[in-house]
Amino acid sequence: MFRGNRYGGTRRTLSATRGARAAHHQRFIAHPYNAAVDRRQFLTLAAATVAGAAGCSISSAETPGTAVPDPTDPGIPSTPAASPPPAVLPPPPPASRIPLPGGGTLTALPGTGDLLALTVDDGVSSDVVRLYTQFAKDTGVRLTYFVNGQYDSWTDNAVLLRPLVESGQIQLGNHTWSHPDLTTVSKSRIADELTRNHKFLKTTYGVDAAPYFRPPYGKHNAAVDSVAADLGYTVPTLWYGSLSDSSLITEDYIVKMANQYFTPQAIVIGHLNYLPVIHVYPQLVEIIRNRNLRTVTLNDVFIKP
C-alpha cells in the first residue's frame, strides 16, 4: 500500500547478491540504421529463427538509465503484422510465488530455476515503448517497465499498453518522475519524485507500483531508502546484467549483451530510449527460447505485500 508523504515535499535491501550486480556499459556510438523501420518487415523477420549475432568490441562502465534527447521517429509505421513472432514459455503458476526476501537490494531472482526478469527503463522514445509493447503482445514475453512519467510515451501508448498491464503480462514499476540522482537531492525532492510518478501510474494505468522502485543510475543510500520505504516503496530493484542500451549502441552489441546476461534467475536491465533494440527482437526471442527460459515480471515471482 502506498503511504502518504511525511516530508511534505529505497530501498530496503532484498538480496545478499548486491555485489554481484553487473557493470552497466555506456557508449555513444553513431549507428547507421534506417530509422524508418517497416513494421511489417520487423514482425515477419521475427517469425524466423535468427542465430545469435556476433558481439562487437565495446566496453566501459555505463551509468544506468541515462536521460537522453528524444529520438522518436514518426516515420515508423504501425501496420499490424500478418504473422506473429514465435511464442515463449508461459510463466510459472501463481501458486509458485514466494514472499519477498529481506535484508538487501534485489539484484537477482532467488534460488535456481529457469526464470528471466527482463526489466526496461525510462521511456524516452514513444516508438520504442510502442514497439516493445507490441513485441510483448506478439510473443508472450513478460516485462517489467520502470517508468519515468515525464515522458509523453507513457500517455501516447496507454491504449496499447493498458490491456497488457491489466492482464499482468507487463508490470509497471516506479523509476521516479524525472530521473534525478536521488542521492544528490533533498528528502522532500525524493518524496516528490516518487509520489508524482506513483500518482501518474495510478491515474493512467490504475496500478499501485509499490513496493518496487528503481533508483535512477542505480544510486541510492540509507536516506533514499528510508524516504522510499515511508511511501511504500520498500524494494529497491537493481539488476545483474544489462543490454547496455541506455545510450545509442549497435544492434550487434545489444545481442552480445543478451547472449551474456540472459541466464536463469537473472534480472536484466534494458531501456526504452533508442531505436536499435527494435531491430533485434527476433534475436532476443531466439536466445530466450533456445535456453528454455521463462520470462517473468516481479509480480510473477513474489507475493505482492
Coordinates of N, CA and C in Angstrom, one line a residue, residues 24-254:
H24 N 27.1 -1.8 -15.8 CA 26.3 -1.3 -16.9 C 27.3 -0.8 -17.9
H25 N 27.1 -0.9 -19.2 CA 28.1 -0.4 -20.2 C 27.4 0.8 -20.9
Q26 N 28.2 1.9 -21.1 CA 27.7 3.0 -21.8 C 28.7 3.4 -23.0
R27 N 28.1 3.8 -24.1 CA 28.9 4.2 -25.2 C 28.0 5.0 -26.2
F28 N 28.4 6.1 -26.6 CA 27.7 6.9 -27.6 C 28.3 6.6 -28.9
I29 N 27.6 5.8 -29.7 CA 28.1 5.3 -31.0 C 27.2 5.7 -32.1
A30 N 27.7 6.2 -33.2 CA 26.9 6.5 -34.3 C 26.4 5.2 -34.9
H31 N 25.2 5.1 -35.2 CA 24.6 3.9 -35.7 C 23.9 4.1 -37.0
P32 N 24.4 3.5 -38.1 CA 23.8 3.8 -39.4 C 22.6 2.9 -39.7
Y33 N 21.6 2.9 -38.8 CA 20.4 2.1 -39.2 C 19.4 2.9 -39.9
N34 N 18.5 2.3 -40.6 CA 17.4 3.0 -41.2 C 16.3 3.2 -40.2
A35 N 16.1 4.4 -39.8 CA 15.1 4.7 -38.7 C 13.7 4.5 -39.2
A36 N 13.4 4.5 -40.5 CA 12.1 4.3 -41.0 C 11.8 2.8 -41.1
V37 N 11.7 2.2 -40.0 CA 11.5 0.8 -39.9 C 10.2 0.4 -40.5
D38 N 10.2 -0.6 -41.3 CA 8.9 -1.2 -41.8 C 8.4 -2.1 -40.8
R39 N 7.3 -1.8 -40.2 CA 6.7 -2.6 -39.1 C 6.4 -4.0 -39.5
R40 N 5.9 -4.1 -40.7 CA 5.6 -5.5 -41.2 C 6.8 -6.3 -41.4
Q41 N 7.8 -5.7 -42.0 CA 9.1 -6.4 -42.2 C 9.7 -6.9 -40.9
F42 N 9.6 -6.0 -39.8 CA 10.2 -6.4 -38.5 C 9.5 -7.6 -37.9
L43 N 8.1 -7.6 -38.0 CA 7.4 -8.8 -37.4 C 7.5 -10.0 -38.3
T44 N 7.7 -9.8 -39.6 CA 7.9 -11.0 -40.4 C 9.2 -11.6 -40.1
L45 N 10.3 -10.8 -40.0 CA 11.6 -11.3 -39.6 C 11.5 -12.0 -38.2
A46 N 10.7 -11.5 -37.3 CA 10.6 -12.0 -36.0 C 10.1 -13.4 -36.0
A47 N 9.4 -13.8 -37.1 CA 8.8 -15.2 -37.2 C 9.9 -16.2 -37.5
A48 N 11.0 -15.7 -38.0 CA 12.0 -16.6 -38.5 C 13.0 -16.9 -37.3
T49 N 13.7 -18.1 -37.5 CA 14.7 -18.4 -36.5 C 16.0 -17.6 -36.8
V50 N 16.5 -16.9 -35.8 CA 17.6 -16.0 -36.1 C 18.7 -16.4 -35.2
A51 N 19.9 -16.6 -35.7 CA 21.0 -17.0 -35.0 C 21.5 -15.8 -34.1
G52 N 22.2 -16.1 -33.0 CA 22.7 -15.1 -32.1 C 23.8 -14.3 -32.9
A53 N 23.7 -13.0 -32.8 CA 24.7 -12.1 -33.5 C 26.0 -12.1 -32.8
A54 N 27.0 -11.9 -33.6 CA 28.4 -11.8 -33.0 C 28.5 -10.4 -32.4
G55 N 29.2 -10.4 -31.2 CA 29.3 -9.1 -30.5 C 30.4 -8.2 -31.1
C56 N 30.3 -6.9 -30.8 CA 31.3 -6.0 -31.2 C 32.1 -5.6 -30.0
S57 N 33.3 -5.0 -30.2 CA 34.2 -4.7 -29.1 C 33.9 -3.3 -28.5
I58 N 33.1 -3.3 -27.5 CA 32.7 -2.1 -26.8 C 32.8 -2.4 -25.3
S59 N 33.5 -1.5 -24.5 CA 33.5 -1.7 -23.1 C 33.8 -0.4 -22.4
S60 N 33.0 -0.2 -21.3 CA 33.3 0.9 -20.4 C 32.1 0.9 -19.4
A61 N 32.3 1.4 -18.3 CA 31.2 1.4 -17.3 C 30.1 2.3 -17.7
E62 N 28.9 1.9 -17.6 CA 27.7 2.7 -18.0 C 26.9 3.1 -16.8
T63 N 26.4 4.3 -16.8 CA 25.5 4.7 -15.8 C 24.1 4.4 -16.2
P64 N 23.4 3.6 -15.4 CA 22.0 3.1 -15.8 C 21.0 4.3 -15.9
G65 N 20.1 4.1 -16.9 CA 19.0 5.0 -17.0 C 19.4 6.4 -17.4
T66 N 20.4 6.6 -18.2 CA 20.8 7.9 -18.6 C 19.7 8.6 -19.3
A67 N 19.3 9.8 -18.9 CA 18.3 10.6 -19.6 C 19.0 11.1 -20.9
V68 N 18.2 11.0 -22.0 CA 18.8 11.4 -23.3 C 17.7 12.1 -24.1
P69 N 18.2 12.9 -25.2 CA 17.2 13.6 -26.0 C 16.3 12.6 -26.7
D70 N 15.1 13.1 -27.0 CA 14.0 12.2 -27.6 C 14.4 11.8 -29.0
P71 N 14.6 10.5 -29.3 CA 15.0 10.0 -30.6 C 13.8 9.5 -31.4
T72 N 12.6 10.0 -31.0 CA 11.3 9.5 -31.6 C 11.4 9.6 -33.1
D73 N 11.0 8.6 -33.8 CA 10.9 8.7 -35.3 C 9.5 8.5 -35.7
P74 N 8.8 9.6 -36.1 CA 7.4 9.4 -36.6 C 7.3 8.7 -37.8
G75 N 8.4 8.3 -38.5 CA 8.3 7.6 -39.8 C 8.0 6.1 -39.6
I76 N 8.0 5.6 -38.4 CA 7.9 4.2 -38.1 C 6.4 3.8 -38.2
P77 N 6.0 3.0 -39.2 CA 4.5 2.7 -39.4 C 4.1 1.8 -38.3
S78 N 2.8 1.7 -38.1 CA 2.2 0.9 -37.0 C 1.3 -0.2 -37.6
T79 N 1.5 -0.6 -38.9 CA 0.7 -1.6 -39.5 C 0.9 -2.9 -38.8
P80 N -0.2 -3.6 -38.4 CA -0.1 -4.9 -37.8 C 0.4 -5.9 -38.7
A81 N 1.2 -6.9 -38.1 CA 1.8 -7.9 -39.0 C 0.8 -9.1 -39.2
A82 N 1.0 -9.8 -40.3 CA 0.1 -10.9 -40.6 C 0.6 -12.1 -39.8
S83 N 1.9 -12.2 -39.5 CA 2.4 -13.4 -38.8 C 3.1 -13.0 -37.5
P84 N 2.6 -13.4 -36.4 CA 3.3 -13.0 -35.1 C 4.6 -13.8 -34.9
P85 N 5.5 -13.3 -34.2 CA 6.7 -14.0 -33.8 C 6.4 -15.2 -33.0
P86 N 7.4 -16.1 -32.9 CA 7.2 -17.3 -32.1 C 7.0 -17.0 -30.6
A87 N 6.1 -17.8 -30.0 CA 5.8 -17.6 -28.6 C 6.9 -18.2 -27.7
V88 N 6.9 -17.7 -26.5 CA 7.9 -18.2 -25.5 C 7.1 -19.0 -24.4
L89 N 7.9 -19.6 -23.5 CA 7.3 -20.4 -22.5 C 6.4 -19.6 -21.6
P90 N 5.3 -20.1 -21.0 CA 4.5 -19.3 -20.1 C 5.2 -19.2 -18.8
P91 N 4.7 -18.2 -18.0 CA 5.3 -18.0 -16.6 C 4.9 -19.2 -15.7
P92 N 5.5 -19.3 -14.6 CA 5.1 -20.3 -13.6 C 3.8 -20.0 -13.0
P93 N 3.1 -21.0 -12.5 CA 1.8 -20.8 -11.9 C 1.8 -19.9 -10.7
P94 N 0.7 -19.1 -10.4 CA 0.7 -18.2 -9.3 C 1.0 -18.9 -7.9
A95 N 0.7 -20.2 -7.8 CA 0.9 -20.9 -6.6 C 2.4 -21.0 -6.2
S96 N 3.3 -20.8 -7.2 CA 4.7 -20.9 -7.0 C 5.3 -19.6 -6.5
R97 N 4.6 -18.5 -6.4 CA 5.1 -17.3 -5.9 C 5.6 -17.4 -4.4
I98 N 6.6 -16.6 -4.1 CA 7.2 -16.7 -2.8 C 7.2 -15.3 -2.2
P99 N 7.3 -15.3 -0.8 CA 7.4 -14.0 -0.2 C 8.7 -13.2 -0.6
L100 N 8.7 -11.9 -0.6 CA 9.9 -11.2 -0.8 C 10.9 -11.4 0.2
P101 N 12.2 -11.7 -0.2 CA 13.2 -11.8 0.8 C 13.5 -10.5 1.5
G102 N 14.2 -10.5 2.6 CA 14.6 -9.2 3.2 C 16.1 -9.1 3.3
G103 N 16.6 -7.9 3.7 CA 18.0 -7.8 4.0 C 18.9 -7.2 3.0
G104 N 18.4 -6.9 1.8 CA 19.3 -6.4 0.8 C 18.6 -5.9 -0.5
T105 N 19.3 -5.3 -1.4 CA 18.8 -4.8 -2.6 C 18.5 -6.0 -3.5
L106 N 17.4 -5.9 -4.3 CA 17.0 -7.0 -5.2 C 17.8 -6.9 -6.5
T107 N 18.7 -7.8 -6.7 CA 19.6 -7.7 -7.9 C 19.4 -9.0 -8.8
A108 N 18.8 -10.0 -8.2 CA 18.6 -11.3 -9.0 C 17.4 -12.0 -8.4
L109 N 16.9 -13.0 -9.1 CA 15.8 -13.8 -8.6 C 16.4 -14.9 -7.7
P110 N 15.8 -15.2 -6.6 CA 16.4 -16.2 -5.7 C 16.3 -17.6 -6.2
G111 N 17.2 -18.4 -5.7 CA 17.1 -19.8 -5.9 C 17.6 -20.2 -7.3
T112 N 17.3 -21.4 -7.7 CA 17.7 -21.9 -9.0 C 16.4 -22.1 -9.8
G113 N 16.5 -22.1 -11.1 CA 15.3 -22.2 -12.0 C 15.6 -21.8 -13.4
D114 N 14.5 -21.5 -14.1 CA 14.6 -21.1 -15.5 C 13.9 -19.8 -15.8
L115 N 13.9 -18.9 -14.8 CA 13.3 -17.6 -14.9 C 14.2 -16.5 -15.4
L116 N 13.7 -15.6 -16.2 CA 14.4 -14.4 -16.6 C 13.5 -13.2 -16.4
A117 N 13.9 -12.2 -15.6 CA 13.2 -11.0 -15.4 C 13.8 -9.9 -16.3
L118 N 13.2 -9.6 -17.4 CA 13.7 -8.5 -18.3 C 13.0 -7.2 -17.9
T119 N 13.7 -6.3 -17.4 CA 13.2 -5.0 -16.9 C 13.7 -3.9 -17.8
V120 N 12.8 -3.0 -18.2 CA 13.1 -2.0 -19.2 C 12.7 -0.6 -18.7
D121 N 13.6 0.3 -18.8 CA 13.5 1.6 -18.1 C 13.3 2.8 -19.0
D122 N 12.9 3.9 -18.3 CA 12.8 5.3 -18.9 C 11.6 5.5 -19.7
G123 N 11.7 5.4 -21.1 CA 10.6 5.7 -21.9 C 10.8 7.0 -22.8
V124 N 12.0 7.3 -23.1 CA 12.4 8.5 -23.9 C 11.7 8.5 -25.2
S125 N 11.7 7.3 -25.9 CA 11.1 7.2 -27.2 C 9.8 6.6 -27.2
S126 N 8.8 7.3 -27.7 CA 7.4 6.8 -27.8 C 7.4 5.6 -28.8
D127 N 8.2 5.6 -29.8 CA 8.2 4.5 -30.8 C 8.8 3.2 -30.1
V128 N 9.8 3.4 -29.4 CA 10.4 2.2 -28.7 C 9.4 1.6 -27.7
V129 N 8.8 2.5 -26.9 CA 7.7 2.0 -26.0 C 6.7 1.2 -26.7
R130 N 6.2 1.8 -27.8 CA 5.1 1.2 -28.6 C 5.6 -0.2 -29.2
L131 N 6.8 -0.2 -29.8 CA 7.2 -1.5 -30.4 C 7.7 -2.5 -29.4
Y132 N 8.2 -2.1 -28.2 CA 8.5 -3.1 -27.2 C 7.2 -3.7 -26.7
T133 N 6.1 -2.9 -26.5 CA 4.9 -3.4 -26.1 C 4.2 -4.3 -27.1
Q134 N 4.3 -3.9 -28.4 CA 3.8 -4.8 -29.4 C 4.6 -6.1 -29.5
F135 N 5.9 -6.0 -29.3 CA 6.7 -7.2 -29.2 C 6.2 -8.2 -28.1
A136 N 5.9 -7.6 -26.9 CA 5.4 -8.4 -25.8 C 4.1 -9.0 -26.2
K137 N 3.2 -8.2 -26.8 CA 1.9 -8.7 -27.2 C 2.0 -9.8 -28.2
D138 N 2.9 -9.7 -29.2 CA 3.0 -10.7 -30.2 C 3.7 -12.0 -29.8
T139 N 4.6 -11.9 -28.8 CA 5.4 -13.1 -28.4 C 5.0 -13.8 -27.1
G140 N 4.3 -13.0 -26.2 CA 4.1 -13.5 -24.9 C 5.2 -13.2 -23.9
V141 N 6.3 -12.6 -24.3 CA 7.3 -12.1 -23.4 C 6.8 -11.3 -22.3
R142 N 7.2 -11.5 -21.1 CA 6.7 -10.8 -20.0 C 7.8 -9.8 -19.5
L143 N 7.3 -8.5 -19.2 CA 8.3 -7.5 -19.0 C 7.9 -6.7 -17.8
T144 N 8.9 -6.1 -17.1 CA 8.6 -5.0 -16.1 C 9.2 -3.7 -16.6
Y145 N 8.3 -2.7 -16.8 CA 8.7 -1.4 -17.2 C 8.9 -0.5 -16.0
F146 N 10.1 0.1 -15.9 CA 10.3 1.1 -14.8 C 10.2 2.4 -15.4
V147 N 9.1 3.1 -15.1 CA 8.6 4.3 -15.8 C 9.1 5.6 -15.3
N148 N 9.5 6.5 -16.2 CA 9.7 7.9 -15.9 C 8.5 8.6 -16.5
G149 N 7.5 9.0 -15.6 CA 6.3 9.6 -16.1 C 6.4 10.9 -16.9
Q150 N 7.5 11.5 -16.8 CA 7.7 12.8 -17.5 C 7.6 12.7 -19.0
Y151 N 7.9 11.4 -19.5 CA 7.9 11.3 -21.0 C 6.5 11.0 -21.6
D152 N 6.3 11.7 -22.7 CA 5.0 11.5 -23.4 C 4.7 10.1 -23.8
S153 N 5.7 9.3 -24.0 CA 5.5 7.9 -24.4 C 4.5 7.2 -23.6
W154 N 4.4 7.5 -22.3 CA 3.5 6.7 -21.4 C 2.0 7.1 -21.6
T155 N 1.8 8.3 -22.1 CA 0.4 8.6 -22.4 C 0.1 8.3 -23.9
D156 N 1.1 8.5 -24.7 CA 0.9 8.2 -26.1 C 0.5 6.7 -26.3
N157 N 1.1 5.8 -25.5 CA 0.9 4.4 -25.7 C 0.0 3.7 -24.7
A158 N -0.8 4.5 -24.0 CA -1.6 4.0 -22.9 C -2.7 3.0 -23.4
V159 N -3.3 3.3 -24.6 CA -4.3 2.4 -25.1 C -3.7 1.1 -25.5
L160 N -2.6 1.0 -26.1 CA -1.9 -0.3 -26.4 C -1.4 -1.0 -25.2
L161 N -0.9 -0.2 -24.2 CA -0.2 -0.8 -23.1 C -1.2 -1.3 -22.0
R162 N -2.2 -0.5 -21.8 CA -3.1 -0.8 -20.6 C -3.6 -2.2 -20.6
P163 N -4.1 -2.9 -21.7 CA -4.6 -4.2 -21.6 C -3.5 -5.2 -21.1
L164 N -2.2 -5.0 -21.5 CA -1.2 -5.9 -21.1 C -0.8 -5.7 -19.6
V165 N -1.0 -4.4 -19.1 CA -0.8 -4.2 -17.7 C -1.9 -4.8 -16.9
E166 N -3.1 -4.7 -17.4 CA -4.3 -5.3 -16.7 C -4.2 -6.8 -16.6
S167 N -3.7 -7.4 -17.7 CA -3.6 -8.9 -17.7 C -2.4 -9.4 -16.8
G168 N -1.5 -8.5 -16.5 CA -0.3 -8.9 -15.7 C 0.9 -9.2 -16.6
Q169 N 0.8 -9.2 -17.9 CA 1.9 -9.5 -18.7 C 3.0 -8.5 -18.7
I170 N 2.7 -7.2 -18.5 CA 3.6 -6.1 -18.3 C 3.3 -5.5 -16.9
Q171 N 4.3 -5.4 -16.1 CA 4.2 -4.8 -14.8 C 4.9 -3.4 -14.9
L172 N 4.3 -2.5 -14.1 CA 4.9 -1.1 -14.1 C 5.5 -0.9 -12.7
G173 N 6.8 -0.4 -12.7 CA 7.5 0.0 -11.5 C 7.8 1.4 -11.5
N174 N 8.2 2.0 -10.4 CA 8.4 3.4 -10.2 C 9.9 3.7 -10.4
H175 N 10.2 4.5 -11.4 CA 11.6 4.9 -11.7 C 11.8 6.4 -11.4
T176 N 10.9 7.0 -10.7 CA 10.8 8.4 -10.4 C 10.2 9.2 -11.6
W177 N 9.8 10.4 -11.3 CA 9.1 11.2 -12.4 C 10.1 11.7 -13.4
S178 N 11.3 12.2 -13.0 CA 12.1 12.9 -14.0 C 13.6 12.4 -13.9
H179 N 13.8 11.3 -13.3 CA 15.2 10.6 -13.4 C 16.3 11.4 -12.7
P180 N 16.2 12.0 -11.6 CA 17.3 12.6 -10.9 C 18.2 11.5 -10.2
D181 N 19.4 11.9 -9.9 CA 20.2 11.1 -8.9 C 19.7 11.4 -7.5
L182 N 19.0 10.4 -7.0 CA 18.3 10.7 -5.7 C 19.3 10.9 -4.5
T183 N 20.5 10.5 -4.7 CA 21.5 10.7 -3.6 C 22.0 12.1 -3.5
T184 N 21.6 12.9 -4.5 CA 22.1 14.3 -4.6 C 21.0 15.3 -4.3
V185 N 19.8 14.9 -4.0 CA 18.6 15.8 -3.8 C 18.1 15.7 -2.4
S186 N 17.2 16.6 -2.0 CA 16.7 16.7 -0.6 C 15.7 15.5 -0.4
K187 N 15.4 15.3 0.8 CA 14.3 14.2 1.1 C 13.0 14.6 0.6
S188 N 12.7 15.9 0.6 CA 11.4 16.3 0.0 C 11.3 16.1 -1.5
R189 N 12.5 16.3 -2.2 CA 12.5 16.1 -3.6 C 12.4 14.6 -3.9
I190 N 13.1 13.7 -3.1 CA 13.0 12.3 -3.3 C 11.5 11.9 -3.2
A191 N 10.9 12.4 -2.1 CA 9.5 12.0 -1.9 C 8.6 12.5 -3.1
D192 N 8.8 13.7 -3.5 CA 8.0 14.3 -4.6 C 8.2 13.5 -5.9
E193 N 9.4 13.1 -6.2 CA 9.7 12.3 -7.4 C 9.0 11.0 -7.4
L194 N 9.0 10.3 -6.3 CA 8.3 9.0 -6.2 C 6.8 9.2 -6.1
T195 N 6.3 10.2 -5.4 CA 4.9 10.4 -5.2 C 4.3 10.8 -6.5
R196 N 4.9 11.8 -7.2 CA 4.3 12.2 -8.5 C 4.2 11.1 -9.5
N197 N 5.3 10.3 -9.6 CA 5.2 9.2 -10.5 C 4.2 8.1 -10.1
H198 N 4.1 7.9 -8.8 CA 3.1 6.9 -8.3 C 1.7 7.3 -8.7
K199 N 1.4 8.6 -8.5 CA 0.1 9.1 -8.9 C -0.2 9.0 -10.4
F200 N 0.8 9.3 -11.1 CA 0.7 9.2 -12.6 C 0.4 7.8 -13.0
L201 N 1.1 6.8 -12.5 CA 0.8 5.4 -12.8 C -0.6 5.0 -12.4
K202 N -1.0 5.4 -11.2 CA -2.3 5.1 -10.7 C -3.4 5.7 -11.6
T203 N -3.2 7.0 -12.0 CA -4.2 7.6 -12.8 C -4.3 7.1 -14.2
T204 N -3.1 6.9 -14.8 CA -3.1 6.5 -16.2 C -3.3 5.0 -16.4
Y205 N -2.9 4.2 -15.5 CA -2.9 2.7 -15.7 C -3.7 2.0 -14.6
G206 N -4.1 2.7 -13.5 CA -4.8 2.0 -12.5 C -4.1 1.1 -11.6
V207 N -2.7 1.3 -11.6 CA -1.9 0.3 -10.8 C -1.2 1.0 -9.6
D208 N -1.0 0.3 -8.6 CA -0.1 0.7 -7.5 C 1.2 0.0 -7.7
A209 N 2.2 0.8 -8.1 CA 3.5 0.3 -8.4 C 4.3 -0.2 -7.3
A210 N 4.0 0.2 -6.0 CA 4.7 -0.2 -4.9 C 4.6 -1.8 -4.7
P211 N 5.6 -2.4 -4.2 CA 6.8 -1.9 -3.5 C 8.0 -1.7 -4.3
Y212 N 8.0 -1.9 -5.6 CA 9.2 -1.9 -6.4 C 9.5 -0.5 -7.0
F213 N 10.7 0.0 -6.7 CA 11.2 1.2 -7.4 C 12.7 1.0 -7.8
R214 N 13.0 1.6 -8.9 CA 14.4 1.5 -9.3 C 15.0 2.9 -9.3
P215 N 16.0 3.1 -8.4 CA 16.6 4.5 -8.3 C 17.4 4.8 -9.6
P216 N 17.2 6.0 -10.1 CA 17.9 6.3 -11.3 C 19.4 6.1 -11.2
Y217 N 20.1 5.6 -12.2 CA 21.5 5.4 -12.3 C 21.9 4.3 -11.3
G218 N 20.9 3.6 -10.7 CA 21.2 2.6 -9.7 C 21.7 3.2 -8.4
K219 N 21.6 4.5 -8.2 CA 22.2 5.1 -7.0 C 21.2 5.4 -5.9
H220 N 21.5 4.9 -4.7 CA 20.7 5.1 -3.5 C 21.5 5.0 -2.3
N221 N 21.0 5.4 -1.2 CA 21.7 5.3 0.1 C 20.6 5.1 1.2
A222 N 21.0 5.2 2.4 CA 20.1 5.0 3.5 C 19.0 6.0 3.6
A223 N 19.3 7.2 3.3 CA 18.3 8.3 3.3 C 17.3 8.1 2.2
V224 N 17.7 7.7 1.0 CA 16.8 7.4 -0.1 C 15.9 6.3 0.2
D225 N 16.5 5.2 0.8 CA 15.7 4.0 1.1 C 14.7 4.3 2.2
S226 N 15.0 5.2 3.1 CA 14.1 5.5 4.2 C 12.9 6.3 3.7
V227 N 13.2 7.3 2.9 CA 12.1 8.1 2.3 C 11.2 7.2 1.4
A228 N 11.8 6.4 0.6 CA 11.0 5.5 -0.3 C 10.2 4.5 0.5
A229 N 10.8 3.9 1.6 CA 10.0 3.0 2.4 C 8.8 3.6 3.1
D230 N 9.0 4.9 3.5 CA 7.9 5.6 4.1 C 6.7 5.7 3.1
L231 N 7.0 5.7 1.9 CA 6.0 5.8 0.8 C 5.5 4.5 0.3
G232 N 5.9 3.4 0.9 CA 5.5 2.1 0.5 C 6.5 1.4 -0.5
Y233 N 7.5 2.1 -0.9 CA 8.5 1.5 -1.8 C 9.7 0.9 -1.1
T234 N 9.5 -0.3 -0.7 CA 10.4 -1.0 0.2 C 11.4 -1.9 -0.5
V235 N 11.2 -2.0 -1.9 CA 12.0 -2.9 -2.6 C 12.8 -2.1 -3.7
P236 N 14.0 -1.6 -3.4 CA 14.8 -1.1 -4.5 C 15.3 -2.2 -5.4
T237 N 15.1 -2.0 -6.7 CA 15.3 -3.1 -7.6 C 16.4 -2.7 -8.6
L238 N 17.5 -3.4 -8.5 CA 18.6 -3.1 -9.4 C 18.7 -4.3 -10.4
W239 N 19.8 -4.8 -10.8 CA 19.9 -5.8 -11.8 C 21.2 -6.5 -11.7
Y240 N 21.3 -7.6 -12.4 CA 22.5 -8.4 -12.5 C 23.2 -8.3 -13.8
G241 N 22.5 -8.1 -14.9 CA 23.1 -7.9 -16.2 C 22.3 -6.8 -17.0
S242 N 23.0 -6.3 -18.1 CA 22.4 -5.1 -18.8 C 22.5 -5.3 -20.3
L243 N 21.5 -4.8 -21.1 CA 21.7 -4.8 -22.5 C 22.5 -3.6 -22.9
S244 N 22.9 -2.7 -22.0 CA 23.8 -1.6 -22.2 C 23.3 -0.6 -23.2
D245 N 21.9 -0.4 -23.3 CA 21.4 0.4 -24.3 C 20.7 1.7 -23.8
S246 N 21.2 2.2 -22.7 CA 20.6 3.5 -22.2 C 21.1 4.6 -23.1
S247 N 22.2 4.4 -23.8 CA 22.7 5.3 -24.9 C 22.7 4.6 -26.2
L248 N 23.1 5.3 -27.2 CA 23.0 4.7 -28.6 C 24.2 3.7 -28.8
I249 N 23.8 2.5 -29.0 CA 24.9 1.5 -29.3 C 24.4 0.7 -30.5
T250 N 25.2 -0.2 -31.0 CA 24.9 -1.0 -32.2 C 24.0 -2.2 -31.8
E251 N 23.3 -2.7 -32.9 CA 22.4 -3.8 -32.7 C 23.2 -5.0 -32.3
D252 N 24.4 -5.2 -32.9 CA 25.2 -6.4 -32.5 C 25.6 -6.4 -31.1
Y253 N 25.8 -5.2 -30.5 CA 26.3 -5.2 -29.1 C 25.1 -5.5 -28.2
I254 N 23.9 -5.1 -28.6 CA 22.8 -5.4 -27.7 C 22.6 -7.0 -27.7

